[in-house]
């Protein structure tokens, strides 16, 4: 398997622009997670999906952030409008789960976002 | 929510030395993972170990769930072991799947 795939790997944009990050989970995995990593806050969960349905979005920082999962093999995280404080590495991860138990999570390579 | 503490925060080893990293957590868990974040930022799965002991080459891990801690052992360290080691846990609770909460990590530097 190719593992979790994310694109782009690097994104540099100006404040106020829309940013869209993309993720393809491991085939067959039914959970998908979006994380953000910064020096100040470490790794934090933004949102996760089960069978394409958002389950917990309590980590989404504000209304400028939105995430979708239109099908089992694709998810997007959108920031509109972007701000310099959104600069971070954004990771996507996926896993299997059963009876409310999450199994091993696998992470993608991340997208390094810089907002100037 | 559940608290995850890792120690030590920083560690410098000479190549060939052994080390033990510790992860304490504040509540019952049904998922515990150890990750290595290499200097290029990749998060690499080391162990999925909610309980018991596992070994993979020079690395091994033990989780004592009843006492709420896990240990990661690195033997005969190599420079390629450098990076940050994260422990992440999911709190055991009824009804819904619980998300992973990450510790702040142990930063390891292995020198020649």
Short mmCIF file of C-alpha atoms in Angstrom, two decimals:
data_model
loop_
_atom_site.label_atom_id
_atom_site.label_comp_id
_atom_site.label_asym_id
_atom_site.label_seq_id
_atom_site.Cartn_x
_atom_site.Cartn_y
_atom_site.Cartn_z
CA UNK A 1 0.00 0.00 0.00
CA UNK A 2 1.17 3.53 -0.72
CA UNK A 3 0.33 4.78 2.75
CA UNK A 4 -1.49 8.02 3.48
CA UNK A 5 -0.95 10.53 0.69
CA UNK A 6 -1.07 14.29 1.19
CA UNK A 7 -0.76 17.16 -1.21
CA UNK A 8 0.75 19.60 -1.59
CA UNK A 9 3.86 18.90 0.51
CA UNK A 10 4.63 22.59 0.82
CA UNK A 11 2.36 25.59 0.42
CA UNK A 12 3.29 29.23 0.66
CA UNK A 13 0.47 31.72 0.41
CA UNK A 14 -0.37 35.29 1.28
CA UNK A 15 -2.64 36.29 4.11
CA UNK A 16 -6.26 36.33 3.04
CA UNK A 17 -5.94 33.66 0.39
CA UNK A 18 -7.82 30.37 0.42
CA UNK A 19 -5.78 27.25 1.09
CA UNK A 20 -6.89 23.68 0.36
CA UNK A 21 -5.01 20.69 1.70
CA UNK A 22 -5.73 17.21 0.35
CA UNK A 23 -5.52 13.72 1.77
CA UNK A 24 -5.98 10.19 0.48
CA UNK A 25 -6.22 7.65 3.33
CA UNK A 26 -5.00 4.08 3.24
CA UNK A 27 -7.43 1.98 1.25
CA UNK A 28 -9.93 0.23 3.51
CA UNK A 29 -9.42 2.47 6.50
CA UNK A 30 -12.68 3.85 7.86
CA UNK A 31 -11.30 6.62 10.10
CA UNK A 32 -9.55 9.76 8.87
CA UNK A 33 -7.94 12.42 11.05
CA UNK A 34 -6.56 15.92 10.47
CA UNK A 35 -3.85 17.18 12.85
CA UNK A 36 -1.84 20.37 13.11
CA UNK A 37 1.66 20.60 14.53
CA UNK A 38 3.25 23.81 15.80
CA UNK A 39 6.15 24.49 18.13
CA UNK A 40 3.87 26.22 20.61
CA UNK A 41 1.00 23.71 20.74
CA UNK A 42 2.57 20.46 19.61
CA UNK A 43 0.39 17.94 17.77
CA UNK A 44 -3.31 18.65 18.07
CA UNK A 45 -6.29 16.94 16.51
CA UNK A 46 -8.48 19.23 14.43
CA UNK A 47 -11.23 16.89 13.22
CA UNK A 48 -11.88 13.25 12.49
CA UNK A 49 -14.25 11.29 10.28
CA UNK A 50 -15.73 7.81 10.49
CA UNK A 51 -17.13 6.36 7.27
CA UNK A 52 -16.92 9.84 5.72
CA UNK A 53 -19.00 11.44 8.49
CA UNK A 54 -17.43 14.07 10.77
CA UNK A 55 -17.45 12.74 14.33
CA UNK A 56 -15.55 15.33 16.36
CA UNK A 57 -14.62 18.78 15.08
CA UNK A 58 -14.03 20.34 18.48
CA UNK A 59 -10.39 20.95 17.62
CA UNK A 60 -11.12 23.11 14.59
CA UNK A 61 -9.81 26.50 15.66
CA UNK A 62 -12.48 28.72 14.12
CA UNK A 63 -14.93 29.14 11.30
CA UNK A 64 -12.17 29.87 8.84
CA UNK A 65 -11.36 26.15 8.91
CA UNK A 66 -13.56 23.55 7.25
CA UNK A 67 -13.07 19.89 6.33
CA UNK A 68 -14.92 17.55 4.03
CA UNK A 69 -14.78 13.91 3.11
CA UNK A 70 -16.88 13.40 -0.02
CA UNK A 71 -15.89 9.74 -0.34
CA UNK A 72 -13.84 7.04 1.36
CA UNK A 73 -10.66 7.88 -0.55
CA UNK A 74 -10.47 11.66 -0.34
CA UNK A 75 -10.63 14.47 2.20
CA UNK A 76 -9.89 18.18 2.14
CA UNK A 77 -9.03 20.74 4.80
CA UNK A 78 -9.74 24.29 3.74
CA UNK A 79 -8.67 27.55 5.35
CA UNK A 80 -10.43 30.68 4.13
CA UNK A 81 -9.17 33.33 4.64
CA UNK A 82 -5.71 32.24 5.76
CA UNK A 83 -3.74 34.12 8.42
CA UNK A 84 -0.04 34.04 9.39
CA UNK A 85 -0.89 32.21 12.63
CA UNK A 86 -2.17 29.29 10.54
CA UNK A 87 1.42 28.54 9.53
CA UNK A 88 2.09 24.97 10.68
CA UNK A 89 2.53 21.41 9.47
CA UNK A 90 -0.80 19.75 8.79
CA UNK A 91 -0.93 15.97 8.99
CA UNK A 92 -3.58 13.58 7.80
CA UNK A 93 -3.83 10.12 9.36
CA UNK A 94 -6.06 7.09 8.91
CA UNK A 95 -6.91 3.93 10.79
CA UNK A 96 -9.28 1.04 11.09
CA UNK A 97 -11.75 0.90 13.95
CA UNK A 98 -14.25 -1.52 15.45
CA UNK A 99 -16.89 -1.11 18.14
CA UNK A 100 -15.68 2.37 19.04
CA UNK A 101 -12.07 1.21 19.36
CA UNK A 102 -9.51 2.86 17.11
CA UNK A 103 -6.65 0.73 15.92
CA UNK A 104 -3.20 1.84 14.84
CA UNK A 105 -3.09 5.25 13.16
CA UNK A 106 -0.82 5.87 10.19
CA UNK A 107 0.29 9.37 9.29
CA UNK A 108 0.91 11.01 5.96
CA UNK A 109 4.06 13.04 5.23
CA UNK A 110 2.35 16.32 6.13
CA UNK A 111 1.83 19.65 4.38
CA UNK A 112 4.04 22.50 5.53
CA UNK A 113 1.95 25.66 5.26
CA UNK A 114 3.47 29.12 5.41
CA UNK A 115 1.18 32.15 5.35
CA UNK A 116 2.96 35.45 4.80
CA UNK B 1 -9.31 15.13 29.17
CA UNK B 2 -6.53 12.62 29.60
CA UNK B 3 -3.04 13.94 30.41
CA UNK B 4 0.09 12.45 28.84
CA UNK B 5 3.54 13.17 30.27
CA UNK B 6 6.78 12.06 28.68
CA UNK B 7 10.22 12.00 30.24
CA UNK B 8 12.90 13.00 29.84
CA UNK B 9 12.11 15.97 27.59
CA UNK B 10 15.62 15.91 26.10
CA UNK B 11 18.25 13.21 25.86
CA UNK B 12 21.73 13.15 24.38
CA UNK B 13 23.38 9.77 23.87
CA UNK B 14 26.61 8.55 22.44
CA UNK B 15 26.24 6.04 19.65
CA UNK B 16 25.96 2.54 21.07
CA UNK B 17 24.34 3.57 24.35
CA UNK B 18 20.99 2.30 25.60
CA UNK B 19 18.08 4.43 26.80
CA UNK B 20 14.61 4.24 28.30
CA UNK B 21 11.85 6.72 27.52
CA UNK B 22 8.81 6.92 29.72
CA UNK B 23 5.17 7.85 29.11
CA UNK B 24 2.73 8.37 31.98
CA UNK B 25 -0.97 8.86 31.42
CA UNK B 26 -3.72 9.94 33.74
CA UNK B 27 -6.60 7.59 32.90
CA UNK B 28 -7.48 4.19 31.47
CA UNK B 29 -6.59 3.76 27.81
CA UNK B 30 -7.55 1.39 25.03
CA UNK B 31 -4.96 2.59 22.54
CA UNK B 32 -1.32 3.57 22.98
CA UNK B 33 1.14 4.25 20.20
CA UNK B 34 4.79 5.23 20.06
CA UNK B 35 5.99 7.32 17.12
CA UNK B 36 9.35 8.56 15.96
CA UNK B 37 9.41 11.93 14.23
CA UNK B 38 12.60 12.04 12.22
CA UNK B 39 14.54 15.24 11.44
CA UNK B 40 12.60 15.55 8.16
CA UNK B 41 9.31 15.69 10.05
CA UNK B 42 7.96 12.27 9.16
CA UNK B 43 5.93 10.49 11.86
CA UNK B 44 6.93 6.85 11.85
CA UNK B 45 4.96 4.19 13.67
CA UNK B 46 7.03 2.29 16.19
CA UNK B 47 4.54 0.36 18.29
CA UNK B 48 0.81 -0.04 18.78
CA UNK B 49 0.85 -1.28 22.37
CA UNK B 50 -2.19 -0.68 24.61
CA UNK B 51 -0.82 -3.39 26.91
CA UNK B 52 1.97 -5.93 27.13
CA UNK B 53 5.44 -6.04 25.59
CA UNK B 54 6.61 -5.93 21.98
CA UNK B 55 10.02 -5.95 20.32
CA UNK B 56 11.16 -4.80 16.92
CA UNK B 57 14.88 -5.06 16.33
CA UNK B 58 16.74 -2.74 18.69
CA UNK B 59 13.51 -1.23 19.97
CA UNK B 60 11.09 -2.66 22.47
CA UNK B 61 8.14 -1.31 24.41
CA UNK B 62 6.18 -2.25 27.48
CA UNK B 63 2.83 -0.88 28.60
CA UNK B 64 1.52 -1.52 32.10
CA UNK B 65 -2.03 -0.29 31.64
CA UNK B 66 -3.07 -0.90 35.24
CA UNK B 67 -0.28 1.41 36.44
CA UNK B 68 -0.79 3.90 33.60
CA UNK B 69 2.64 4.00 32.03
CA UNK B 70 4.56 2.81 29.04
CA UNK B 71 8.29 2.49 28.41
CA UNK B 72 10.21 2.58 25.15
CA UNK B 73 13.65 0.97 25.16
CA UNK B 74 16.29 1.81 22.59
CA UNK B 75 19.36 -0.39 22.61
CA UNK B 76 22.67 0.19 20.83
CA UNK B 77 21.53 3.61 19.66
CA UNK B 78 22.51 4.89 16.21
CA UNK B 79 22.61 8.40 14.79
CA UNK B 80 19.54 7.53 12.71
CA UNK B 81 17.60 7.17 15.98
CA UNK B 82 17.80 10.95 16.47
CA UNK B 83 14.54 12.87 16.44
CA UNK B 84 11.50 13.23 18.67
CA UNK B 85 9.70 10.28 20.21
CA UNK B 86 5.99 10.72 20.88
CA UNK B 87 3.66 8.68 23.00
CA UNK B 88 -0.04 8.99 22.12
CA UNK B 89 -2.99 7.50 23.97
CA UNK B 90 -6.73 7.16 23.53
CA UNK B 91 -8.84 7.29 26.66
CA UNK B 92 -11.02 4.26 27.33
CA UNK B 93 -14.65 5.33 27.45
CA UNK B 94 -17.98 3.78 26.62
CA UNK B 95 -20.07 4.65 23.62
CA UNK B 96 -17.68 6.53 21.37
CA UNK B 97 -14.25 6.08 19.93
CA UNK B 98 -11.74 8.28 21.71
CA UNK B 99 -9.17 10.37 19.87
CA UNK B 100 -5.41 10.11 20.32
CA UNK B 101 -3.85 12.59 22.72
CA UNK B 102 -0.14 13.19 22.19
CA UNK B 103 2.52 13.82 24.78
CA UNK B 104 5.03 16.62 24.29
CA UNK B 105 7.72 14.21 23.21
CA UNK B 106 11.29 13.26 24.10
CA UNK B 107 13.91 14.87 21.86
CA UNK B 108 16.78 12.43 21.32
CA UNK B 109 20.13 13.28 19.86
CA UNK B 110 22.62 10.49 19.21
CA UNK B 111 26.19 11.62 18.68
CA UNK B 112 29.22 9.82 17.27
#
